[in-house]
Coordinates of C-alpha atoms in Angstrom, one line a residue:
Chain A
M1 CA 105.5 134.5 81.3
A2 CA 102.2 133.3 82.6
C3 CA 99.3 131.3 81.5
N4 CA 95.7 131.6 82.5
E5 CA 95.3 128.1 83.7
I6 CA 94.7 126.0 86.8
W7 CA 96.6 122.7 86.8
A8 CA 95.4 119.6 88.5
V9 CA 98.2 117.0 88.8
A10 CA 96.6 113.7 87.9
R11 CA 97.7 110.7 90.0
I12 CA 97.0 107.4 88.3
R13 CA 96.7 104.1 89.9
D14 CA 96.8 100.9 87.9
G15 CA 96.0 102.9 84.8
Q16 CA 92.9 104.5 86.4
I17 CA 92.4 108.1 87.6
T18 CA 91.9 107.8 91.4
G19 CA 88.8 109.1 93.0
A20 CA 90.8 111.8 94.7
G21 CA 92.3 112.7 91.2
L22 CA 88.8 113.2 89.8
Q23 CA 88.0 115.5 92.8
L24 CA 91.2 117.6 92.0
I25 CA 90.0 118.0 88.4
E26 CA 86.6 119.1 89.7
A27 CA 88.3 121.6 92.0
A28 CA 90.3 123.0 89.1
R29 CA 87.2 123.1 86.8
E30 CA 85.0 124.9 89.4
L31 CA 87.5 127.5 90.4
A32 CA 88.7 128.1 86.8
R33 CA 85.1 128.6 85.6
E34 CA 84.4 131.4 88.1
K35 CA 87.3 133.4 86.8
G36 CA 87.2 132.5 83.1
L37 CA 90.4 130.5 83.4
D38 CA 91.2 127.2 81.8
A39 CA 91.3 124.0 83.9
R40 CA 94.1 121.6 82.8
A41 CA 95.0 118.1 84.0
V42 CA 98.8 117.5 84.0
L43 CA 99.7 113.9 83.3
L44 CA 103.2 112.8 84.2
G45 CA 104.3 109.8 82.0
C46 CA 101.7 107.0 81.6
D47 CA 100.2 106.2 78.2
R48 CA 97.8 107.6 75.6
A49 CA 94.8 105.6 76.9
T50 CA 95.1 107.3 80.3
A51 CA 95.6 110.7 78.7
D52 CA 92.4 110.1 76.7
E53 CA 90.5 109.0 79.7
L54 CA 91.5 112.2 81.5
A55 CA 90.4 114.2 78.5
G56 CA 86.9 112.8 79.2
V57 CA 86.7 114.9 82.3
V58 CA 88.7 118.0 81.6
N59 CA 88.9 120.4 78.6
G60 CA 92.7 120.0 78.2
V61 CA 95.3 117.5 79.2
L62 CA 98.9 118.5 79.4
W63 CA 100.6 115.2 78.8
L64 CA 104.3 115.0 79.6
N65 CA 104.8 111.9 77.5
D66 CA 108.2 110.7 78.8
E67 CA 108.8 107.3 80.1
R68 CA 111.3 108.6 82.6
L69 CA 108.3 109.9 84.5
N70 CA 106.6 106.5 84.8
E71 CA 108.4 105.6 88.0
Y72 CA 107.9 108.0 90.9
D73 CA 110.8 110.1 92.0
A74 CA 110.0 113.3 94.0
A75 CA 112.9 115.3 92.5
V76 CA 112.1 114.2 88.9
H77 CA 108.4 114.9 89.2
A78 CA 109.0 118.3 90.8
G79 CA 111.6 119.1 88.2
A80 CA 109.3 118.1 85.3
L81 CA 106.5 120.4 86.7
F82 CA 109.1 123.1 87.0
G83 CA 110.0 122.5 83.4
L84 CA 106.4 122.7 82.4
M85 CA 106.1 126.1 84.0
E86 CA 109.2 127.3 82.1
A87 CA 107.8 126.0 78.8
R88 CA 104.2 127.1 79.2
G89 CA 104.3 129.9 81.7
K90 CA 103.3 130.0 85.3
P91 CA 99.7 128.9 85.9
V92 CA 97.5 130.7 88.4
A93 CA 97.4 127.6 90.6
I94 CA 98.5 124.0 90.9
F95 CA 96.2 121.6 92.7
A96 CA 97.6 118.2 93.8
G97 CA 96.4 115.6 96.3
T98 CA 97.1 115.3 100.0
N99 CA 98.8 111.9 99.5
D100 CA 102.2 110.4 100.1
T101 CA 103.7 111.3 96.7
D102 CA 102.3 114.9 96.2
S103 CA 103.2 115.7 99.8
E104 CA 106.8 115.3 98.7
V105 CA 106.6 116.8 95.3
V106 CA 104.5 120.0 95.8
P107 CA 106.3 121.6 98.7
R108 CA 109.6 120.8 97.1
L109 CA 108.4 122.4 93.9
A110 CA 107.1 125.4 95.9
A111 CA 110.6 125.9 97.3
M112 CA 112.1 125.7 93.8
C113 CA 110.0 128.6 92.6
G114 CA 109.3 130.6 95.7
A115 CA 105.6 129.9 95.6
A116 CA 103.0 130.0 98.4
F117 CA 102.1 126.5 99.5
A118 CA 99.3 125.1 101.7
S119 CA 98.6 121.5 102.4
S120 CA 95.5 119.5 103.4
C121 CA 93.0 122.0 102.1
V122 CA 89.3 121.2 102.6
K123 CA 87.8 124.3 100.9
I124 CA 89.1 126.6 98.1
R125 CA 87.5 129.8 97.0
W126 CA 88.4 133.1 95.4
E127 CA 89.2 136.1 97.6
G128 CA 89.4 138.8 95.0
D129 CA 92.0 137.6 92.6
D130 CA 93.8 135.4 95.2
L131 CA 92.9 131.8 96.1
A132 CA 91.8 131.4 99.7
I133 CA 92.0 127.9 101.2
R134 CA 90.6 126.5 104.4
R135 CA 92.6 123.8 106.3
P136 CA 92.7 122.1 109.7
V137 CA 95.5 123.2 112.1
F138 CA 96.5 122.0 115.6
G139 CA 95.4 118.5 114.6
G140 CA 91.9 119.7 113.6
K141 CA 91.0 121.6 116.8
V142 CA 90.5 124.7 114.6
Y143 CA 90.6 125.6 110.9
E144 CA 92.5 128.4 109.4
E145 CA 91.8 130.3 106.2
L146 CA 94.8 131.5 104.2
A147 CA 95.1 133.6 101.1
L148 CA 97.8 132.4 98.8
L149 CA 99.5 135.5 97.3
S150 CA 101.9 134.1 94.8
R151 CA 101.6 132.9 91.3
P152 CA 101.3 130.0 91.0
A153 CA 99.6 129.1 94.3
M154 CA 100.3 125.6 95.3
V155 CA 97.8 123.6 97.1
T156 CA 97.3 120.0 98.2
V157 CA 93.7 119.1 98.5
R158 CA 92.2 116.6 101.0
P159 CA 90.3 113.7 99.6
G160 CA 86.5 114.3 100.0
A161 CA 86.8 118.1 99.7
F162 CA 85.2 118.1 96.3
D163 CA 82.9 115.8 94.4
G164 CA 84.5 113.8 91.6
A165 CA 84.4 115.5 88.1
Q166 CA 81.6 114.3 85.8
K167 CA 82.3 113.4 82.2
L168 CA 82.2 116.2 79.7
A169 CA 79.7 116.2 76.8
A170 CA 82.6 116.4 74.4
P171 CA 86.1 115.2 75.4
G172 CA 88.8 117.7 75.8
S173 CA 92.1 117.9 73.9
V174 CA 95.3 116.1 74.8
E175 CA 98.4 118.2 74.2
E176 CA 101.7 116.4 74.3
I177 CA 104.4 118.5 75.8
S178 CA 108.1 117.8 76.0
V179 CA 110.0 119.4 78.8
E180 CA 113.5 119.0 80.3
I181 CA 113.4 116.1 82.7
P182 CA 116.0 116.3 85.4
A183 CA 118.2 113.4 86.4
S184 CA 117.0 111.2 89.3
S185 CA 117.6 112.6 92.7
G186 CA 119.4 109.5 93.7
V187 CA 116.6 107.9 95.7
T188 CA 116.2 104.3 94.3
V189 CA 113.4 102.0 95.2
V190 CA 114.8 98.7 96.5
E191 CA 111.5 97.0 97.2
R192 CA 107.8 97.8 96.9
A193 CA 105.5 95.7 99.1
S194 CA 101.7 96.0 99.2
S195 CA 100.8 96.8 102.8
A196 CA 98.4 95.1 105.0
Q197 CA 95.3 96.4 103.2
G198 CA 96.3 94.7 100.0
G199 CA 97.8 97.8 98.4
Q200 CA 94.7 99.9 99.0
D201 CA 95.5 103.3 100.2
L202 CA 93.4 104.1 103.3
S203 CA 93.4 107.8 102.4
D204 CA 91.6 107.0 99.1
A205 CA 89.1 104.4 100.5
R206 CA 85.4 105.4 100.2
R207 CA 84.2 103.1 103.0
V208 CA 86.3 102.3 106.1
V209 CA 85.6 100.0 109.1
A210 CA 87.9 100.8 112.1
G211 CA 88.4 98.8 115.2
G212 CA 89.6 99.9 118.7
R213 CA 90.2 98.3 122.0
G214 CA 86.7 96.7 121.9
V215 CA 87.8 94.4 119.0
S216 CA 91.4 93.5 120.0
G217 CA 92.9 90.1 119.3
E218 CA 90.9 87.7 117.3
S219 CA 87.8 89.8 117.5
Y220 CA 89.4 92.1 114.9
Q221 CA 88.4 89.5 112.3
K222 CA 84.8 90.7 112.7
V223 CA 86.0 94.2 111.5
E224 CA 87.7 92.6 108.5
A225 CA 84.6 90.6 107.6
L226 CA 82.5 93.8 107.8
A227 CA 84.9 95.7 105.6
D228 CA 84.8 92.8 103.2
A229 CA 81.0 93.0 103.0
L230 CA 81.3 96.7 102.3
D231 CA 84.1 96.5 99.8
G232 CA 85.8 98.8 102.2
S233 CA 89.2 99.2 103.9
I234 CA 90.1 98.4 107.5
A235 CA 91.6 100.8 110.0
A236 CA 92.5 100.9 113.7
S237 CA 92.7 103.3 116.6
R238 CA 95.9 104.1 118.4
A239 CA 95.2 101.5 121.1
L240 CA 95.5 98.6 118.7
V241 CA 98.5 100.1 116.9
D242 CA 100.4 100.9 120.1
A243 CA 99.7 97.3 121.3
G244 CA 101.4 96.1 118.1
E245 CA 98.2 94.4 116.8
R246 CA 97.7 96.5 113.8
P247 CA 100.4 98.3 111.5
H248 CA 100.9 102.0 111.8
E249 CA 99.7 102.7 108.3
Q250 CA 96.2 101.6 109.4
Q251 CA 96.1 104.1 112.3
V252 CA 93.5 106.8 112.1
G253 CA 94.0 109.8 114.3
K254 CA 96.3 112.7 115.1
S255 CA 99.5 110.7 115.0
G256 CA 98.2 108.5 112.2
K257 CA 96.2 109.2 109.1
T258 CA 93.5 111.8 108.5
I259 CA 90.8 110.4 106.3
S260 CA 87.5 111.5 104.8
P261 CA 85.6 108.5 103.4
D262 CA 81.9 108.5 102.5
L263 CA 81.3 106.0 105.3
Y264 CA 83.3 105.5 108.5
I265 CA 82.2 102.7 111.0
A266 CA 84.0 102.9 114.3
C267 CA 83.8 99.6 116.1
G268 CA 84.7 99.3 119.8
I269 CA 86.5 102.7 119.6
S270 CA 85.9 104.9 122.7
G271 CA 86.4 108.1 120.7
A272 CA 89.3 110.0 122.2
I273 CA 89.9 113.4 120.6
H274 CA 93.1 112.0 119.0
H275 CA 91.1 109.5 117.1
V276 CA 88.2 111.8 116.2
L277 CA 90.6 114.4 114.7
G278 CA 91.6 111.8 112.1
M279 CA 88.1 110.9 110.9
N280 CA 85.7 113.8 111.6
T281 CA 85.6 115.0 108.0
S282 CA 84.1 111.7 106.9
K283 CA 80.7 112.1 105.3
V284 CA 78.7 109.6 107.4
V285 CA 80.1 108.3 110.7
V286 CA 78.6 105.2 112.4
A287 CA 79.6 104.2 116.0
V288 CA 79.1 100.8 117.4
N289 CA 80.0 100.5 121.1
S290 CA 78.9 98.6 124.2
D291 CA 79.2 101.7 126.3
P292 CA 76.3 104.1 125.7
D293 CA 78.4 107.0 127.2
A294 CA 81.4 106.5 124.9
P295 CA 82.5 109.9 123.5
I296 CA 82.5 108.4 120.0
F297 CA 78.7 108.8 119.9
A298 CA 79.2 112.6 120.0
A299 CA 81.3 112.4 116.8
A300 CA 78.9 110.1 115.0
D301 CA 75.8 110.5 112.8
L302 CA 74.4 107.1 113.6
G303 CA 75.0 105.0 116.7
M304 CA 74.3 101.5 117.9
V305 CA 74.8 100.4 121.5
G306 CA 75.5 96.7 122.1
D307 CA 77.9 93.8 121.8
V308 CA 80.2 94.6 118.9
M309 CA 80.9 90.9 118.5
E310 CA 77.2 90.3 117.7
I311 CA 76.4 93.5 115.8
L312 CA 79.3 93.4 113.3
P313 CA 78.5 89.9 111.9
A314 CA 74.8 90.8 111.8
L315 CA 75.5 94.0 110.0
A316 CA 77.8 92.2 107.5
E317 CA 75.0 89.7 106.9
A318 CA 72.4 92.4 106.4
L319 CA 74.7 94.2 103.9
R320 CA 75.3 90.9 102.0
A321 CA 71.6 90.1 101.9
R322 CA 71.0 93.5 100.3
K323 CA 73.4 92.9 97.4
Chain B
M1 CA 134.4 109.6 107.7
S2 CA 132.5 111.1 110.5
L3 CA 128.8 111.3 109.8
K4 CA 127.1 114.7 110.1
I5 CA 123.5 114.9 110.9
A6 CA 121.2 118.0 111.2
V7 CA 118.0 117.7 113.2
L8 CA 115.2 120.3 112.6
I9 CA 112.9 120.9 115.5
K10 CA 110.1 123.2 116.6
Q11 CA 108.3 124.0 119.8
V12 CA 104.5 123.7 119.5
P13 CA 101.4 123.5 121.8
D14 CA 101.1 120.1 123.5
H15 CA 98.5 117.6 121.9
E16 CA 96.3 118.2 124.9
A17 CA 96.6 122.0 125.0
I18 CA 93.3 123.8 124.6
V19 CA 93.2 125.8 121.4
Q20 CA 90.2 128.0 120.7
I21 CA 89.2 131.0 118.8
G22 CA 89.1 134.2 121.0
A23 CA 86.5 137.0 120.9
D24 CA 88.8 139.1 118.7
G25 CA 89.2 136.3 116.2
T26 CA 92.7 135.3 117.1
L27 CA 93.6 132.1 118.8
D28 CA 93.8 131.5 122.5
I29 CA 96.4 128.8 123.0
E30 CA 96.9 127.2 126.4
D31 CA 100.4 127.8 127.6
R32 CA 101.6 124.2 127.4
Y33 CA 104.4 124.0 124.8
V34 CA 106.5 120.9 123.9
C35 CA 108.9 119.8 121.3
S36 CA 106.7 118.7 118.3
F37 CA 105.8 115.0 118.4
F38 CA 107.4 114.0 115.1
D39 CA 110.5 116.2 115.8
E40 CA 111.2 114.3 119.0
I41 CA 111.1 111.1 116.9
A42 CA 113.7 112.7 114.6
I43 CA 115.9 113.6 117.6
E44 CA 115.6 110.0 118.9
A45 CA 116.4 108.6 115.4
A46 CA 119.6 110.7 115.4
L47 CA 120.5 109.3 118.8
D48 CA 119.9 105.8 117.5
I49 CA 122.1 106.4 114.6
R50 CA 124.9 107.7 116.9
K51 CA 124.8 104.4 118.8
A52 CA 126.2 102.7 115.7
H53 CA 128.3 105.6 114.6
A54 CA 129.9 106.9 117.8
D55 CA 131.7 109.8 116.1
A56 CA 128.6 111.1 114.4
E57 CA 128.3 114.9 114.8
I58 CA 124.7 116.0 115.4
L59 CA 123.4 119.6 115.2
A60 CA 119.9 120.4 116.2
L61 CA 118.4 123.6 114.7
S62 CA 115.3 125.5 115.6
V63 CA 114.1 128.8 114.0
G64 CA 112.5 131.7 115.9
G65 CA 112.3 133.3 119.3
K66 CA 112.3 132.1 122.9
R67 CA 110.2 129.0 122.2
S68 CA 112.8 127.7 119.7
V69 CA 115.2 127.7 122.6
E70 CA 112.9 125.6 124.7
S71 CA 112.8 122.9 122.0
L72 CA 116.6 123.0 121.8
R73 CA 116.9 122.5 125.5
R74 CA 114.6 119.4 125.1
A75 CA 117.0 118.1 122.4
M76 CA 119.9 118.6 124.8
A77 CA 118.1 116.9 127.6
M78 CA 117.5 113.9 125.3
G79 CA 121.2 113.7 124.6
L80 CA 122.2 116.1 121.8
D81 CA 125.0 118.5 122.7
Q82 CA 125.3 120.7 119.7
V83 CA 122.2 122.9 119.3
E84 CA 121.6 126.3 117.6
Q85 CA 118.8 128.8 117.5
L86 CA 118.4 130.5 114.1
G87 CA 117.0 134.0 113.9
D88 CA 114.8 135.5 116.6
D89 CA 111.2 136.3 117.2
S90 CA 111.1 138.2 114.0
M91 CA 111.0 134.8 112.4
D92 CA 108.0 133.6 114.5
G93 CA 105.5 134.6 111.8
A94 CA 107.5 133.1 109.0
D95 CA 106.0 130.6 106.5
G96 CA 107.5 127.2 105.7
L97 CA 109.6 128.6 102.9
G98 CA 110.9 131.4 105.2
V99 CA 111.9 128.9 107.8
A100 CA 113.4 126.5 105.2
S101 CA 115.4 129.3 103.6
L102 CA 117.1 130.1 106.9
I103 CA 117.8 126.5 107.6
A104 CA 119.2 125.8 104.1
A105 CA 121.5 128.8 104.5
R106 CA 122.9 127.4 107.8
L107 CA 123.2 123.9 106.4
K108 CA 125.4 125.2 103.6
T109 CA 128.2 125.7 106.1
F110 CA 127.4 122.7 108.3
N111 CA 127.3 120.4 105.2
P112 CA 125.3 117.5 106.7
D113 CA 125.1 114.0 105.3
L114 CA 121.7 113.5 106.7
V115 CA 118.9 116.0 107.6
L116 CA 116.2 114.7 109.9
A117 CA 113.0 116.6 110.6
G118 CA 109.5 115.7 111.8
K119 CA 107.1 115.0 108.9
Q120 CA 104.9 117.9 110.0
A121 CA 104.7 120.3 113.0
G122 CA 102.0 119.8 115.6
D123 CA 100.8 123.4 115.2
D124 CA 100.3 124.2 111.5
D125 CA 100.4 120.6 110.3
M126 CA 101.7 121.9 107.0
G127 CA 104.5 119.4 106.2
A128 CA 106.4 122.1 104.4
V129 CA 109.9 122.6 105.9
G130 CA 111.5 119.2 105.3
P131 CA 110.6 118.9 101.6
M132 CA 111.3 122.6 101.1
V133 CA 114.8 122.3 102.5
S134 CA 115.4 119.4 100.1
G135 CA 114.2 121.6 97.2
L136 CA 116.3 124.6 98.2
M137 CA 119.4 122.4 98.6
G138 CA 118.6 120.3 95.5
I139 CA 119.1 117.1 97.5
P140 CA 117.0 113.9 97.7
L141 CA 114.0 113.7 99.9
V142 CA 112.3 110.8 101.7
N143 CA 109.1 111.8 103.5
A144 CA 107.5 110.0 106.5
A145 CA 110.2 107.3 107.1
T146 CA 109.3 104.5 109.5
A147 CA 112.8 102.9 109.4
I148 CA 116.3 104.1 108.7
D149 CA 119.6 102.3 108.4
V150 CA 122.7 104.3 107.8
D151 CA 125.7 102.9 106.1
A152 CA 128.3 105.6 106.7
D153 CA 131.2 103.8 105.1
G154 CA 129.2 102.9 102.1
G155 CA 127.9 106.5 101.9
K156 CA 124.3 105.5 101.7
V157 CA 121.1 105.2 103.8
R158 CA 118.2 102.8 103.5
M159 CA 114.7 103.8 104.5
T160 CA 111.2 102.5 104.6
H161 CA 108.1 104.6 104.1
S162 CA 104.5 104.1 103.2
M163 CA 103.7 105.3 99.6
N164 CA 100.0 105.5 98.7
G165 CA 99.1 102.1 100.1
E166 CA 102.4 100.4 99.5
T167 CA 105.5 100.0 101.7
W168 CA 108.6 101.2 99.9
T169 CA 112.1 100.4 100.8
V170 CA 114.4 103.1 99.3
E171 CA 118.0 103.8 99.2
S172 CA 119.8 107.2 98.9
G173 CA 123.3 108.5 98.9
F174 CA 124.3 111.5 101.0
P175 CA 123.2 114.1 101.6
V176 CA 119.4 113.4 102.0
V177 CA 116.5 114.9 103.8
V178 CA 114.5 112.4 105.8
T179 CA 111.3 113.3 107.6
A180 CA 110.1 111.2 110.6
Q181 CA 106.9 109.3 110.8
K182 CA 105.7 107.5 113.9
G183 CA 107.6 104.3 114.3
L184 CA 111.0 105.6 113.1
A185 CA 112.2 105.8 116.7
E186 CA 110.7 105.7 120.2
P187 CA 111.5 109.0 122.0
H188 CA 112.7 108.5 125.5
V189 CA 111.9 110.7 128.5
P190 CA 115.1 112.4 129.5
V191 CA 116.5 112.0 133.0
V192 CA 116.1 114.9 135.4
M193 CA 119.9 115.5 135.6
R194 CA 120.1 116.1 131.9
V195 CA 117.0 118.3 131.9
M196 CA 118.6 120.4 134.7
K197 CA 121.9 120.6 132.8
A198 CA 120.1 121.6 129.6
M199 CA 118.2 124.4 131.4
R200 CA 121.5 126.0 132.3
A201 CA 123.2 125.6 129.0
K202 CA 124.0 128.6 126.9
I203 CA 122.3 128.3 123.5
I204 CA 124.1 129.6 120.5
N205 CA 122.2 131.9 118.2
T206 CA 122.9 132.6 114.6
S207 CA 121.1 135.7 113.3
T208 CA 119.3 136.1 110.0
E209 CA 121.9 138.7 109.0
D210 CA 124.8 136.2 109.7
L211 CA 123.0 133.8 107.3
G212 CA 122.3 136.5 104.7
V213 CA 118.6 136.0 104.9
S214 CA 116.1 138.8 105.5
A215 CA 113.3 138.0 108.0
A216 CA 111.1 140.3 105.8
D217 CA 111.4 137.8 102.9
S218 CA 110.1 135.0 105.1
T219 CA 106.5 136.2 104.9
G220 CA 104.2 137.7 102.3
R221 CA 103.3 134.6 100.4
L222 CA 100.5 133.6 102.8
K223 CA 97.9 135.9 104.4
R224 CA 95.8 134.6 107.2
L225 CA 92.1 135.6 106.7
G226 CA 90.7 134.0 109.8
Y227 CA 90.1 131.0 112.1
Y228 CA 87.0 128.8 112.1
S229 CA 85.6 126.2 114.3
P230 CA 85.7 122.7 113.0
P231 CA 82.6 121.5 111.3
T232 CA 80.2 119.9 113.8
R233 CA 77.8 117.0 113.4
P234 CA 74.1 117.1 114.2
Q235 CA 73.0 115.1 117.3
V236 CA 73.7 111.4 116.8
Q237 CA 70.7 109.3 115.7
M238 CA 70.6 106.0 117.7
V239 CA 69.3 103.0 115.8
G240 CA 68.0 99.8 117.4
D241 CA 69.0 97.1 114.9
V242 CA 71.2 96.4 111.9
N243 CA 68.4 96.4 109.4
E244 CA 67.4 99.9 110.5
L245 CA 71.0 100.9 110.2
V246 CA 71.4 99.5 106.7
A247 CA 68.2 101.3 105.6
V248 CA 69.5 104.7 106.9
L249 CA 72.9 104.1 105.2
A250 CA 71.2 103.3 101.9
Q251 CA 69.0 106.4 102.3
R252 CA 72.1 108.5 102.8
G253 CA 73.6 107.0 99.7
V254 CA 76.8 105.6 101.3
I255 CA 76.2 101.9 100.6

C-alpha cells in the first residue's frame, strides 16, 4: 500500500513550530508540487492548537494525537511513524530535521523498513521519479549527490537549506490518526538541564557570535554581549573548547556542530579548516580579527581588521542604537 | 555477570587528508587512513569501562576489506584483544543499512550488553550505522553520548547527551546502542610495543555467508550521481568601521 504524499516531521519547541520545521514543510511543499503529490506535516503528540498552527502552512496535517508521544523516545517515535506507514501506506518520502532527535529516529526507522536514508541534506531535487539529495561528506571538503531509490526515501535536512514555509491563503485540514504506539524502548530521562546557551539550540539559531583564541578568558564576555545585542547565540572554536573554557555543545567545526545561521560573526578565530567546515554554509559570514592575514577572511563575506576588544563593544553599541 | 561490549569501528581518511574531485568525476583521496575520530572515542570508552569491570569482554568489529583490518589493528594497539573483520571488500560499497545488517547478524551470537560506535564516520558523515543497528535489533539507542556510567550488577547504564539545546541524563537497561560524541573519552596514543604486536596479530574474519547476509543486498538503495565542490564565497569585502558593517548587514537583511 502506498500513498502519494511527502511527509515532513514537525518538531515543536515550547508549542511553536521551529524555524527548521517550517523549512522542512517548505521542502515538502516544493517537491510535492513539482510531481503533483501532497505535502503533509506529521505531528507526534502535542495539542490541537499546534496542529491548527501547522495547518496554516501546509495543506494537510497528520496528527497522531496520543499523549504517549509527548515525551521524546526514539523507539516510540520511530515506531509511531512506522505505524502511520502501515495505516496510511508508504509515502514517497519522509523529511525530518538534522537535529539531535531526528538523527536518532530517522535512521532507526529506515532500518525498520529497509529504506534509503541520507542525512544532512542541503539540496533536494527530483531525478526522474527518484529524489536526489546533495550533502557534505569528508567534513565538507566535497559534496556528494545521491539518488534515493526506495519508497519511502528518508532524508534529514540541514537547517538553512530551504526558506521557511509561508502561510497558506486558506488553512489546510487536520486529520487525527490513531496508530499503534509501541512500548518505550526503556530509555528513561533522569534529568533535563538547559545547557549553557539557556536551552537555545545552536543548530537552530539564526544569528551566531563565535569566539576563538583571540577572546579567551574574560574577553569572551564581549562575545556574549554582542550576541545579546543581536538576540543571537554564542559559539566557540575548538581552541576554547579544548582549553576547557567553553562547553563542547558550543563548538562549531568538524568535531563539533555544523551550523547554517543567517549571520555568523567569527571573533578572534583564525579560521582553521576544521572550524570553517562547521560554518561555511552560513548565509552571511563576518570575520573580526587583529591579523589581516588570518585564513578566516577567506571564508568570510565581510571582514574587519583590528582589536577585537574594541570592535565587539562598538558593534554591539551600534546595533543597539539601531533598534 | 561479565559485561559484554561490542565496539563498531571504521577506517577513514585522516582529517588532514586531501580529498578532491578528479578529472573523471571520482574522488582522489590522499592515502592517509586512520581509525575514525569518533570510533577511537568509542574504543577508549570501552577501555574506560573495563577499568571498573575487569572481566568485561570487548569485541571490536569492522566491516569491509583490508582497511577494516587496519582499524582493528589500531583497536588492538589501543588495548582491545578481541577483534573481528566482517565480510570483505565486496562490502566496501555497502550503504549504512548494509553495514548495520551484517553487524546485527554478528551481534545476535555475541549477545552484547552494550554496543558502542562513533556517532558518525569521518568519510560519509552519515550517522547511520549506530541507530540502524538499534533499529534492526529492536534495542534502545542513545546517540552522541558525552558521558557514560555502567552499573553492570544493576544491569543498567546512565548516559549524558545533548538534545536540541538541552543536556539530558538518561538511563537504559541492557542491551543498548550508544554512539560516541567528543568528550565521552579521551583516546590515548598506543605505545609502540603494542602497535608492533597488533601489526603481527592474526585478524579473525567472518564472512557474509557465515552471517547469512548477502553482500548484494547491502547496496541498491542509494545511487551516487556525482561529486561537487563545496560552495565558495565571493572575495571578502573589508569594512573600516562598525557603522559601515551594520549598514551592510542591514542591507543584506540579516539584522
